[in-house]
């Protein structure tokens, strides 16, 4: 009885071990690979194949998974590296690299750690590229440095099954003392540009102001010249009219002597004059005045002046026609006729529009503004004054 029980127990143990072996074998035989991942499989220690995404069967205890490789594009940021430029300045450069594994087998068997290899290759290449540039070229040639780094890295990492897509310089930090000098230089440059712009603006302002003053002076001069010409023409016209009126009126010596006596008191009209002089012609003027009132003076012989022209005629002839003004009565009648015509035009316009006639609207169109219709213009009186 005891022997039978021990045999059954041993049998159960063996069956359990066999079942466990089968389960482990099945687990190791079935391999599910996710998307964008490649798995390197070795058989008995040698490379067998590369498993892509999907379900795969392996030989248990014969096939072994060596490594899984991520096929997505990866981004690696390396710590800042000190680099010496050609002008012996130490700058700190921080880089970022975008790469992607294209051949999983080469990435596993050609290099032990391709990320570390890329980092060291980037540092050495960066020192070689930046070492041939000065600080100003380094700060302004990021694209050139990126292109050279990408070309060197892509050529070196090609045999590793890695493709470098992009290389970017995150920052280029010069020493603090150089930063201060650069800020001073930038400030001085900006101050110089501001001073130049201010000078240019002041120059343009002065030019425009001078141009405006020039044009204003020219216009003022033209206006003054025209005003002087018009004033001279007016004075000449007035002199000619006075001259014409005097000769047409045939003024005799009596009138001239009387006007002469009237002008004498005006010579000493101001209070500041303490004394005034009598002209030498006063005696002859008084004599002529007395002769005129005494009847001894008879004027020109036969109504002919000393110049040989008839008395009462102008020496200008018909060159200066007499000035005539419009009769006030005629001007008033013309204004009334124009007002009546405007009222009739407004009334006819309202009638032609199709609206009913409104007398209240017509009131505002009449000259007087009242309800009484305008009277017909009266003829000018016969005794109206004339100009």
mmCIF file of C-alpha atoms in Angstrom:
data_model
loop_
_atom_site.group_PDB
_atom_site.id
_atom_site.type_symbol
_atom_site.label_atom_id
_atom_site.label_comp_id
_atom_site.label_asym_id
_atom_site.label_seq_id
_atom_site.Cartn_x
_atom_site.Cartn_y
_atom_site.Cartn_z
ATOM 1 C CA UNK A 1 0.000 0.000 0.000
ATOM 2 C CA UNK A 2 2.807 2.339 0.927
ATOM 3 C CA UNK A 3 4.734 1.309 -2.220
ATOM 4 C CA UNK A 4 1.774 2.064 -4.402
ATOM 5 C CA UNK A 5 1.311 5.471 -2.854
ATOM 6 C CA UNK A 6 4.949 6.411 -3.372
ATOM 7 C CA UNK A 7 4.817 5.367 -7.030
ATOM 8 C CA UNK A 8 1.768 7.483 -7.669
ATOM 9 C CA UNK A 9 3.372 10.465 -6.064
ATOM 10 C CA UNK A 10 6.479 10.063 -8.174
ATOM 11 C CA UNK A 11 4.312 9.712 -11.268
ATOM 12 C CA UNK A 12 2.446 12.913 -10.448
ATOM 13 C CA UNK A 13 5.698 14.743 -9.957
ATOM 14 C CA UNK A 14 7.031 13.540 -13.288
ATOM 15 C CA UNK A 15 3.809 14.517 -15.021
ATOM 16 C CA UNK A 16 3.967 17.960 -13.394
ATOM 17 C CA UNK A 17 7.530 18.439 -14.546
ATOM 18 C CA UNK A 18 6.640 17.370 -18.055
ATOM 19 C CA UNK A 19 3.688 19.735 -18.086
ATOM 20 C CA UNK A 20 5.843 22.589 -16.802
ATOM 21 C CA UNK A 21 8.444 21.843 -19.469
ATOM 22 C CA UNK A 22 5.778 21.902 -22.167
ATOM 23 C CA UNK A 23 4.403 25.234 -20.904
ATOM 24 C CA UNK A 24 7.867 26.801 -20.771
ATOM 25 C CA UNK A 25 8.657 25.483 -24.229
ATOM 26 C CA UNK A 26 5.446 26.908 -25.620
ATOM 27 C CA UNK A 27 6.092 30.248 -23.991
ATOM 28 C CA UNK A 28 9.582 30.403 -25.404
ATOM 29 C CA UNK A 29 8.487 29.113 -28.788
ATOM 30 C CA UNK A 30 5.833 31.810 -29.316
ATOM 31 C CA UNK A 31 7.100 35.380 -29.711
ATOM 32 C CA UNK A 32 4.942 38.437 -30.416
ATOM 33 C CA UNK A 33 6.880 41.438 -31.752
ATOM 34 C CA UNK A 34 5.265 44.929 -31.410
ATOM 35 C CA UNK A 35 5.185 47.544 -34.165
ATOM 36 C CA UNK A 36 8.359 49.625 -34.871
ATOM 37 C CA UNK A 37 10.527 47.081 -33.023
ATOM 38 C CA UNK A 38 12.974 44.560 -34.492
ATOM 39 C CA UNK A 39 14.214 41.491 -32.536
ATOM 40 C CA UNK A 40 17.535 39.808 -33.239
ATOM 41 C CA UNK A 41 17.340 35.998 -32.891
ATOM 42 C CA UNK A 42 20.393 33.767 -32.419
ATOM 43 C CA UNK A 43 20.405 30.022 -32.894
ATOM 44 C CA UNK A 44 22.979 28.180 -30.840
ATOM 45 C CA UNK A 45 24.898 31.425 -30.361
ATOM 46 C CA UNK A 46 24.942 32.534 -33.989
ATOM 47 C CA UNK A 47 22.804 35.137 -35.738
ATOM 48 C CA UNK A 48 19.750 33.497 -37.202
ATOM 49 C CA UNK A 49 17.247 36.131 -38.352
ATOM 50 C CA UNK A 50 15.564 39.441 -37.534
ATOM 51 C CA UNK A 51 11.943 39.294 -36.432
ATOM 52 C CA UNK A 52 9.600 42.035 -37.626
ATOM 53 C CA UNK A 53 6.269 43.037 -36.096
ATOM 54 C CA UNK A 54 3.838 40.159 -35.664
ATOM 55 C CA UNK A 55 3.620 36.568 -34.320
ATOM 56 C CA UNK A 56 6.665 34.315 -34.659
ATOM 57 C CA UNK A 57 7.545 30.724 -33.551
ATOM 58 C CA UNK A 58 10.953 29.839 -32.179
ATOM 59 C CA UNK A 59 12.621 26.528 -31.381
ATOM 60 C CA UNK A 60 12.724 26.313 -27.612
ATOM 61 C CA UNK A 61 16.153 26.113 -26.019
ATOM 62 C CA UNK A 62 17.723 26.454 -29.486
ATOM 63 C CA UNK A 63 16.691 29.940 -30.588
ATOM 64 C CA UNK A 64 17.433 32.832 -28.265
ATOM 65 C CA UNK A 65 16.441 36.508 -28.432
ATOM 66 C CA UNK A 66 19.623 38.584 -28.427
ATOM 67 C CA UNK A 67 18.255 42.163 -28.370
ATOM 68 C CA UNK A 68 15.306 44.316 -29.298
ATOM 69 C CA UNK A 69 15.980 47.423 -31.397
ATOM 70 C CA UNK A 70 13.675 50.463 -31.559
ATOM 71 C CA UNK A 71 13.192 51.506 -35.183
ATOM 72 C CA UNK A 72 11.626 54.896 -34.444
ATOM 73 C CA UNK A 73 13.497 58.179 -34.827
ATOM 74 C CA UNK A 74 15.210 59.048 -31.579
ATOM 75 C CA UNK A 75 16.376 62.334 -30.086
ATOM 76 C CA UNK A 76 19.487 62.502 -27.945
ATOM 77 C CA UNK A 77 20.672 65.664 -26.198
ATOM 78 C CA UNK A 78 24.298 65.647 -25.184
ATOM 79 C CA UNK A 79 25.645 67.746 -22.297
ATOM 80 C CA UNK A 80 27.482 71.000 -23.161
ATOM 81 C CA UNK A 81 30.989 70.478 -24.424
ATOM 82 C CA UNK A 82 33.832 73.040 -24.116
ATOM 83 C CA UNK A 83 35.268 73.918 -27.516
ATOM 84 C CA UNK A 84 38.194 76.233 -28.300
ATOM 85 C CA UNK A 85 37.796 78.592 -31.255
ATOM 86 C CA UNK A 86 40.567 79.806 -33.549
ATOM 87 C CA UNK A 87 40.929 83.040 -31.500
ATOM 88 C CA UNK A 88 41.603 80.990 -28.328
ATOM 89 C CA UNK A 89 38.216 81.488 -26.685
ATOM 90 C CA UNK A 90 36.484 78.629 -24.882
ATOM 91 C CA UNK A 91 32.803 78.331 -25.742
ATOM 92 C CA UNK A 92 30.291 75.820 -24.402
ATOM 93 C CA UNK A 93 28.217 74.146 -27.133
ATOM 94 C CA UNK A 94 25.115 72.047 -26.470
ATOM 95 C CA UNK A 95 24.015 69.721 -29.310
ATOM 96 C CA UNK A 96 20.923 67.696 -30.170
ATOM 97 C CA UNK A 97 20.996 64.773 -32.610
ATOM 98 C CA UNK A 98 18.063 63.128 -34.405
ATOM 99 C CA UNK A 99 18.874 59.603 -35.617
ATOM 100 C CA UNK A 100 17.111 56.386 -36.643
ATOM 101 C CA UNK A 101 18.213 52.734 -36.793
ATOM 102 C CA UNK A 102 17.875 51.386 -40.314
ATOM 103 C CA UNK A 103 19.712 48.008 -39.942
ATOM 104 C CA UNK A 104 19.096 46.329 -36.561
ATOM 105 C CA UNK A 105 21.698 43.618 -37.182
ATOM 106 C CA UNK A 106 24.516 46.147 -37.770
ATOM 107 C CA UNK A 107 23.419 48.247 -34.798
ATOM 108 C CA UNK A 108 23.749 45.187 -32.546
ATOM 109 C CA UNK A 109 26.845 43.472 -33.934
ATOM 110 C CA UNK A 110 28.921 46.346 -35.405
ATOM 111 C CA UNK A 111 29.156 48.499 -32.270
ATOM 112 C CA UNK A 112 28.613 47.840 -28.605
ATOM 113 C CA UNK A 113 26.727 51.098 -27.852
ATOM 114 C CA UNK A 114 25.860 53.188 -30.871
ATOM 115 C CA UNK A 115 24.450 56.085 -28.756
ATOM 116 C CA UNK A 116 27.740 56.510 -26.926
ATOM 117 C CA UNK A 117 29.613 56.203 -30.208
ATOM 118 C CA UNK A 118 27.483 58.941 -31.753
ATOM 119 C CA UNK A 119 28.101 61.204 -28.749
ATOM 120 C CA UNK A 120 31.876 60.858 -28.857
ATOM 121 C CA UNK A 121 31.961 61.262 -32.625
ATOM 122 C CA UNK A 122 29.855 64.425 -32.314
ATOM 123 C CA UNK A 123 32.215 65.939 -29.738
ATOM 124 C CA UNK A 124 35.343 65.318 -31.776
ATOM 125 C CA UNK A 125 33.782 66.490 -35.034
ATOM 126 C CA UNK A 126 32.428 69.610 -33.336
ATOM 127 C CA UNK A 127 35.862 70.510 -32.006
ATOM 128 C CA UNK A 128 37.399 70.074 -35.432
ATOM 129 C CA UNK A 129 34.778 72.247 -37.129
ATOM 130 C CA UNK A 130 34.618 75.027 -34.530
ATOM 131 C CA UNK A 131 38.393 75.044 -34.048
ATOM 132 C CA UNK A 132 38.804 76.538 -37.529
ATOM 133 C CA UNK A 133 36.418 79.429 -36.824
ATOM 134 C CA UNK A 134 36.613 82.498 -34.639
ATOM 135 C CA UNK A 135 33.939 83.458 -32.130
ATOM 136 C CA UNK A 136 31.963 85.697 -34.471
ATOM 137 C CA UNK A 137 31.887 83.048 -37.204
ATOM 138 C CA UNK A 138 30.851 80.418 -34.674
ATOM 139 C CA UNK A 139 27.919 82.524 -33.490
ATOM 140 C CA UNK A 140 26.730 83.334 -37.008
ATOM 141 C CA UNK A 141 27.423 80.004 -38.789
ATOM 142 C CA UNK A 142 25.058 77.585 -37.078
ATOM 143 C CA UNK A 143 23.730 76.206 -40.336
ATOM 144 C CA UNK A 144 27.230 75.605 -41.670
ATOM 145 C CA UNK A 145 28.278 73.794 -38.475
ATOM 146 C CA UNK A 146 25.105 71.689 -38.519
ATOM 147 C CA UNK A 147 25.688 70.676 -42.135
ATOM 148 C CA UNK A 148 29.303 69.638 -41.531
ATOM 149 C CA UNK A 149 28.387 67.667 -38.396
ATOM 150 C CA UNK A 150 25.573 65.861 -40.175
ATOM 151 C CA UNK A 151 27.798 64.921 -43.122
ATOM 152 C CA UNK A 152 30.567 63.495 -40.913
ATOM 153 C CA UNK A 153 28.179 61.640 -38.579
ATOM 154 C CA UNK A 154 26.087 60.191 -41.384
ATOM 155 C CA UNK A 155 29.182 58.837 -43.102
ATOM 156 C CA UNK A 156 30.604 57.331 -39.890
ATOM 157 C CA UNK A 157 27.365 55.845 -38.567
ATOM 158 C CA UNK A 158 26.340 54.316 -41.900
ATOM 159 C CA UNK A 159 28.214 51.087 -41.188
ATOM 160 C CA UNK A 160 26.532 50.948 -37.761
ATOM 161 C CA UNK A 161 23.097 50.758 -39.346
ATOM 162 C CA UNK A 162 22.238 54.212 -37.999
ATOM 163 C CA UNK A 163 21.112 57.200 -40.068
ATOM 164 C CA UNK A 164 21.619 60.708 -38.642
ATOM 165 C CA UNK A 165 18.723 62.875 -39.838
ATOM 166 C CA UNK A 166 19.503 66.220 -38.188
ATOM 167 C CA UNK A 167 22.092 67.846 -35.961
ATOM 168 C CA UNK A 168 21.149 71.050 -34.110
ATOM 169 C CA UNK A 169 23.152 73.337 -31.846
ATOM 170 C CA UNK A 170 20.963 74.186 -28.886
ATOM 171 C CA UNK A 171 23.201 76.903 -27.492
ATOM 172 C CA UNK A 172 26.634 78.470 -27.910
ATOM 173 C CA UNK A 173 27.681 80.153 -24.669
ATOM 174 C CA UNK A 174 30.855 82.280 -24.707
ATOM 175 C CA UNK A 175 32.602 83.272 -21.448
ATOM 176 C CA UNK A 176 30.953 85.862 -19.196
ATOM 177 C CA UNK A 177 33.650 88.462 -19.875
ATOM 178 C CA UNK A 178 33.117 88.074 -23.612
ATOM 179 C CA UNK A 179 29.365 88.417 -23.096
ATOM 180 C CA UNK A 180 29.883 91.777 -21.381
ATOM 181 C CA UNK A 181 32.111 92.991 -24.202
ATOM 182 C CA UNK A 182 29.590 91.821 -26.785
ATOM 183 C CA UNK A 183 26.800 93.667 -25.007
ATOM 184 C CA UNK A 184 28.861 96.851 -24.915
ATOM 185 C CA UNK A 185 29.671 96.485 -28.597
ATOM 186 C CA UNK A 186 26.032 95.907 -29.443
ATOM 187 C CA UNK A 187 24.972 98.891 -27.345
ATOM 188 C CA UNK A 188 27.553 101.115 -29.034
ATOM 189 C CA UNK A 189 26.417 99.929 -32.462
ATOM 190 C CA UNK A 190 22.804 100.647 -31.659
ATOM 191 C CA UNK A 191 23.707 104.081 -30.265
ATOM 192 C CA UNK A 192 25.631 104.811 -33.467
ATOM 193 C CA UNK A 193 22.654 103.795 -35.606
ATOM 194 C CA UNK A 194 20.316 105.884 -33.453
ATOM 195 C CA UNK A 195 22.620 108.910 -33.790
ATOM 196 C CA UNK A 196 22.792 108.443 -37.573
ATOM 197 C CA UNK A 197 19.026 108.144 -37.853
ATOM 198 C CA UNK A 198 18.549 111.214 -35.657
ATOM 199 C CA UNK A 199 20.990 113.209 -37.786
ATOM 200 C CA UNK A 200 19.277 112.067 -40.979
ATOM 201 C CA UNK A 201 15.893 113.043 -39.566
ATOM 202 C CA UNK A 202 17.178 116.462 -38.481
ATOM 203 C CA UNK A 203 18.744 116.946 -41.909
ATOM 204 C CA UNK A 204 15.520 116.115 -43.697
ATOM 205 C CA UNK A 205 13.596 118.379 -41.325
ATOM 206 C CA UNK A 206 15.949 121.284 -41.999
ATOM 207 C CA UNK A 207 15.750 120.689 -45.756
ATOM 208 C CA UNK A 208 11.960 120.594 -45.694
ATOM 209 C CA UNK A 209 11.802 123.672 -43.452
ATOM 210 C CA UNK A 210 14.160 125.606 -45.743
ATOM 211 C CA UNK A 211 12.187 124.497 -48.790
ATOM 212 C CA UNK A 212 8.946 125.621 -47.154
ATOM 213 C CA UNK A 213 10.447 128.976 -46.169
ATOM 214 C CA UNK A 214 11.779 129.388 -49.707
ATOM 215 C CA UNK A 215 8.379 128.720 -51.247
ATOM 216 C CA UNK A 216 6.682 130.984 -48.694
ATOM 217 C CA UNK A 217 9.179 133.788 -49.420
ATOM 218 C CA UNK A 218 8.617 133.364 -53.162
ATOM 219 C CA UNK A 219 4.848 133.477 -52.717
ATOM 220 C CA UNK A 220 5.094 136.491 -50.411
ATOM 221 C CA UNK A 221 7.346 138.247 -52.918
ATOM 222 C CA UNK A 222 4.936 137.460 -55.748
ATOM 223 C CA UNK A 223 2.018 138.669 -53.656
ATOM 224 C CA UNK A 224 3.875 141.859 -52.724
ATOM 225 C CA UNK A 225 4.787 142.469 -56.337
ATOM 226 C CA UNK A 226 1.198 141.970 -57.489
ATOM 227 C CA UNK A 227 -0.074 144.179 -54.658
ATOM 228 C CA UNK A 228 2.440 146.889 -55.553
ATOM 229 C CA UNK A 229 1.467 146.666 -59.216
ATOM 230 C CA UNK A 230 -2.239 146.863 -58.385
ATOM 231 C CA UNK A 231 -1.627 149.764 -55.968
ATOM 232 C CA UNK A 232 0.389 151.637 -58.591
ATOM 233 C CA UNK A 233 -2.288 150.981 -61.190
ATOM 234 C CA UNK A 234 -4.961 152.227 -58.776
ATOM 235 C CA UNK A 235 -3.004 155.347 -57.907
ATOM 236 C CA UNK A 236 -2.345 156.002 -61.580
ATOM 237 C CA UNK A 237 -6.053 155.563 -62.305
ATOM 238 C CA UNK A 238 -6.952 157.928 -59.473
ATOM 239 C CA UNK A 239 -4.453 160.539 -60.647
ATOM 240 C CA UNK A 240 -5.771 160.312 -64.186
ATOM 241 C CA UNK A 241 -9.361 160.631 -63.008
ATOM 242 C CA UNK A 242 -8.533 163.647 -60.835
ATOM 243 C CA UNK A 243 -6.550 165.161 -63.667
ATOM 244 C CA UNK A 244 -9.439 164.545 -66.069
ATOM 245 C CA UNK A 245 -12.018 165.982 -63.641
ATOM 246 C CA UNK A 246 -9.961 169.115 -63.016
ATOM 247 C CA UNK A 247 -9.557 169.829 -66.681
ATOM 248 C CA UNK A 248 -13.148 168.991 -67.526
ATOM 249 C CA UNK A 249 -14.298 171.385 -64.764
ATOM 250 C CA UNK A 250 -11.998 174.133 -66.150
ATOM 251 C CA UNK A 251 -10.886 175.333 -62.699
ATOM 252 C CA UNK A 252 -9.950 179.019 -62.733
ATOM 253 C CA UNK A 253 -7.314 180.737 -60.555
ATOM 254 C CA UNK A 254 -9.978 181.844 -58.051
ATOM 255 C CA UNK A 255 -10.816 178.232 -57.108
ATOM 256 C CA UNK A 256 -7.161 177.271 -56.945
ATOM 257 C CA UNK A 257 -6.371 180.241 -54.726
ATOM 258 C CA UNK A 258 -9.246 179.359 -52.395
ATOM 259 C CA UNK A 259 -8.063 175.760 -52.080
ATOM 260 C CA UNK A 260 -4.567 177.034 -51.438
ATOM 261 C CA UNK A 261 -5.774 179.198 -48.526
ATOM 262 C CA UNK A 262 -7.678 176.271 -47.043
ATOM 263 C CA UNK A 263 -4.580 174.063 -46.981
ATOM 264 C CA UNK A 264 -2.376 176.656 -45.223
ATOM 265 C CA UNK A 265 -3.851 176.128 -41.661
ATOM 266 C CA UNK A 266 -3.311 172.383 -41.923
ATOM 267 C CA UNK A 267 0.430 172.865 -42.116
ATOM 268 C CA UNK A 268 0.568 173.828 -38.398
ATOM 269 C CA UNK A 269 -2.266 171.566 -37.234
ATOM 270 C CA UNK A 270 -0.047 169.413 -34.973
ATOM 271 C CA UNK A 271 0.664 170.701 -31.427
ATOM 272 C CA UNK A 272 4.400 170.053 -31.798
ATOM 273 C CA UNK A 273 4.805 172.749 -34.417
ATOM 274 C CA UNK A 274 5.928 175.992 -32.734
ATOM 275 C CA UNK A 275 6.354 177.940 -35.899
ATOM 276 C CA UNK A 276 5.522 177.575 -39.574
ATOM 277 C CA UNK A 277 6.730 179.225 -42.756
ATOM 278 C CA UNK A 278 4.765 180.984 -45.423
ATOM 279 C CA UNK A 279 5.682 180.038 -48.964
ATOM 280 C CA UNK A 280 6.912 182.673 -51.378
ATOM 281 C CA UNK A 281 3.935 182.059 -53.616
ATOM 282 C CA UNK A 282 1.481 183.292 -50.937
ATOM 283 C CA UNK A 283 1.613 186.929 -52.131
ATOM 284 C CA UNK A 284 0.864 186.018 -55.706
ATOM 285 C CA UNK A 285 -1.862 183.621 -54.592
ATOM 286 C CA UNK A 286 -3.544 186.311 -52.477
ATOM 287 C CA UNK A 287 -3.280 188.732 -55.343
ATOM 288 C CA UNK A 288 -4.923 186.267 -57.674
ATOM 289 C CA UNK A 289 -7.612 185.599 -55.064
ATOM 290 C CA UNK A 290 -8.332 189.344 -54.659
ATOM 291 C CA UNK A 291 -8.279 189.875 -58.374
ATOM 292 C CA UNK A 292 -10.815 187.090 -58.801
ATOM 293 C CA UNK A 293 -13.248 188.513 -56.269
ATOM 294 C CA UNK A 294 -12.662 192.049 -57.547
ATOM 295 C CA UNK A 295 -13.632 191.107 -61.098
ATOM 296 C CA UNK A 296 -10.327 192.103 -62.644
ATOM 297 C CA UNK A 297 -9.545 188.532 -63.676
ATOM 298 C CA UNK A 298 -11.466 187.397 -66.761
ATOM 299 C CA UNK A 299 -9.919 184.020 -67.442
ATOM 300 C CA UNK A 300 -8.537 182.831 -70.767
ATOM 301 C CA UNK A 301 -8.977 184.730 -73.925
ATOM 302 C CA UNK A 302 -11.885 183.512 -75.963
ATOM 303 C CA UNK A 303 -12.425 180.392 -73.824
ATOM 304 C CA UNK A 304 -9.142 178.872 -74.872
ATOM 305 C CA UNK A 305 -6.574 177.658 -72.321
ATOM 306 C CA UNK A 306 -2.887 178.401 -72.400
ATOM 307 C CA UNK A 307 -2.230 175.012 -73.894
ATOM 308 C CA UNK A 308 -4.377 175.743 -76.924
ATOM 309 C CA UNK A 309 -7.346 173.422 -76.082
ATOM 310 C CA UNK A 310 -10.967 174.596 -75.593
ATOM 311 C CA UNK A 311 -12.076 175.287 -72.005
ATOM 312 C CA UNK A 312 -13.966 172.463 -70.273
ATOM 313 C CA UNK A 313 -12.266 169.689 -72.240
ATOM 314 C CA UNK A 314 -9.822 167.105 -70.943
ATOM 315 C CA UNK A 315 -6.328 166.801 -72.365
ATOM 316 C CA UNK A 316 -6.748 163.006 -72.132
ATOM 317 C CA UNK A 317 -9.468 162.970 -74.740
ATOM 318 C CA UNK A 318 -11.544 159.759 -74.722
ATOM 319 C CA UNK A 319 -8.810 157.497 -73.341
ATOM 320 C CA UNK A 320 -10.348 157.621 -69.859
ATOM 321 C CA UNK A 321 -14.129 157.086 -70.199
ATOM 322 C CA UNK A 322 -16.311 158.286 -67.322
ATOM 323 C CA UNK A 323 -17.184 155.669 -64.677
ATOM 324 C CA UNK A 324 -20.906 154.819 -64.499
ATOM 325 C CA UNK A 325 -22.747 152.846 -61.808
ATOM 326 C CA UNK A 326 -25.871 150.687 -62.178
ATOM 327 C CA UNK A 327 -29.157 152.352 -61.385
ATOM 328 C CA UNK A 328 -30.318 151.196 -57.872
ATOM 329 C CA UNK A 329 -33.924 150.854 -59.062
ATOM 330 C CA UNK A 330 -32.875 148.644 -61.954
ATOM 331 C CA UNK A 331 -30.711 146.477 -59.670
ATOM 332 C CA UNK A 332 -33.654 146.028 -57.214
ATOM 333 C CA UNK A 333 -36.022 145.106 -60.024
ATOM 334 C CA UNK A 334 -33.551 142.549 -61.388
ATOM 335 C CA UNK A 335 -33.206 140.933 -57.924
ATOM 336 C CA UNK A 336 -37.002 140.702 -57.581
ATOM 337 C CA UNK A 337 -37.323 139.075 -60.998
ATOM 338 C CA UNK A 338 -34.706 136.457 -60.109
ATOM 339 C CA UNK A 339 -36.499 135.691 -56.792
ATOM 340 C CA UNK A 340 -39.851 135.241 -58.532
ATOM 341 C CA UNK A 341 -38.258 132.918 -61.116
ATOM 342 C CA UNK A 342 -36.669 130.769 -58.345
ATOM 343 C CA UNK A 343 -40.067 130.503 -56.531
ATOM 344 C CA UNK A 344 -41.838 129.427 -59.718
ATOM 345 C CA UNK A 345 -39.130 126.860 -60.448
ATOM 346 C CA UNK A 346 -39.439 125.308 -56.965
ATOM 347 C CA UNK A 347 -43.265 125.184 -57.207
ATOM 348 C CA UNK A 348 -43.193 123.523 -60.631
ATOM 349 C CA UNK A 349 -40.655 120.969 -59.385
ATOM 350 C CA UNK A 350 -42.937 119.943 -56.512
ATOM 351 C CA UNK A 351 -45.921 119.677 -58.905
ATOM 352 C CA UNK A 352 -44.043 117.510 -61.433
ATOM 353 C CA UNK A 353 -42.906 115.099 -58.689
ATOM 354 C CA UNK A 354 -46.472 113.762 -58.325
ATOM 355 C CA UNK A 355 -47.013 114.927 -54.759
ATOM 356 C CA UNK A 356 -50.100 116.970 -53.857
ATOM 357 C CA UNK A 357 -49.627 120.713 -53.661
ATOM 358 C CA UNK A 358 -48.874 121.961 -50.149
ATOM 359 C CA UNK A 359 -49.331 125.718 -49.658
ATOM 360 C CA UNK A 360 -47.324 125.643 -46.448
ATOM 361 C CA UNK A 361 -44.319 124.434 -48.384
ATOM 362 C CA UNK A 362 -44.698 127.245 -50.858
ATOM 363 C CA UNK A 363 -44.502 129.811 -48.073
ATOM 364 C CA UNK A 364 -40.853 129.124 -47.447
ATOM 365 C CA UNK A 365 -40.069 129.524 -51.128
ATOM 366 C CA UNK A 366 -41.318 133.076 -51.292
ATOM 367 C CA UNK A 367 -38.940 135.972 -50.788
ATOM 368 C CA UNK A 368 -40.792 137.410 -47.800
ATOM 369 C CA UNK A 369 -41.435 134.049 -46.105
ATOM 370 C CA UNK A 370 -45.093 135.037 -45.413
ATOM 371 C CA UNK A 371 -48.448 133.898 -46.738
ATOM 372 C CA UNK A 372 -48.888 136.918 -48.993
ATOM 373 C CA UNK A 373 -47.760 136.137 -52.551
ATOM 374 C CA UNK A 374 -44.957 138.276 -53.885
ATOM 375 C CA UNK A 375 -46.001 141.404 -55.722
ATOM 376 C CA UNK A 376 -44.919 142.049 -59.221
ATOM 377 C CA UNK A 377 -41.787 144.179 -59.472
ATOM 378 C CA UNK A 378 -42.663 147.844 -59.666
ATOM 379 C CA UNK A 379 -41.143 149.940 -62.407
ATOM 380 C CA UNK A 380 -38.437 152.267 -61.234
ATOM 381 C CA UNK A 381 -39.586 155.814 -60.523
ATOM 382 C CA UNK A 382 -38.730 158.435 -63.007
ATOM 383 C CA UNK A 383 -36.971 160.588 -60.449
ATOM 384 C CA UNK A 384 -34.747 157.745 -59.146
ATOM 385 C CA UNK A 385 -31.194 158.846 -58.527
ATOM 386 C CA UNK A 386 -28.636 157.867 -61.078
ATOM 387 C CA UNK A 387 -24.962 157.201 -60.641
#
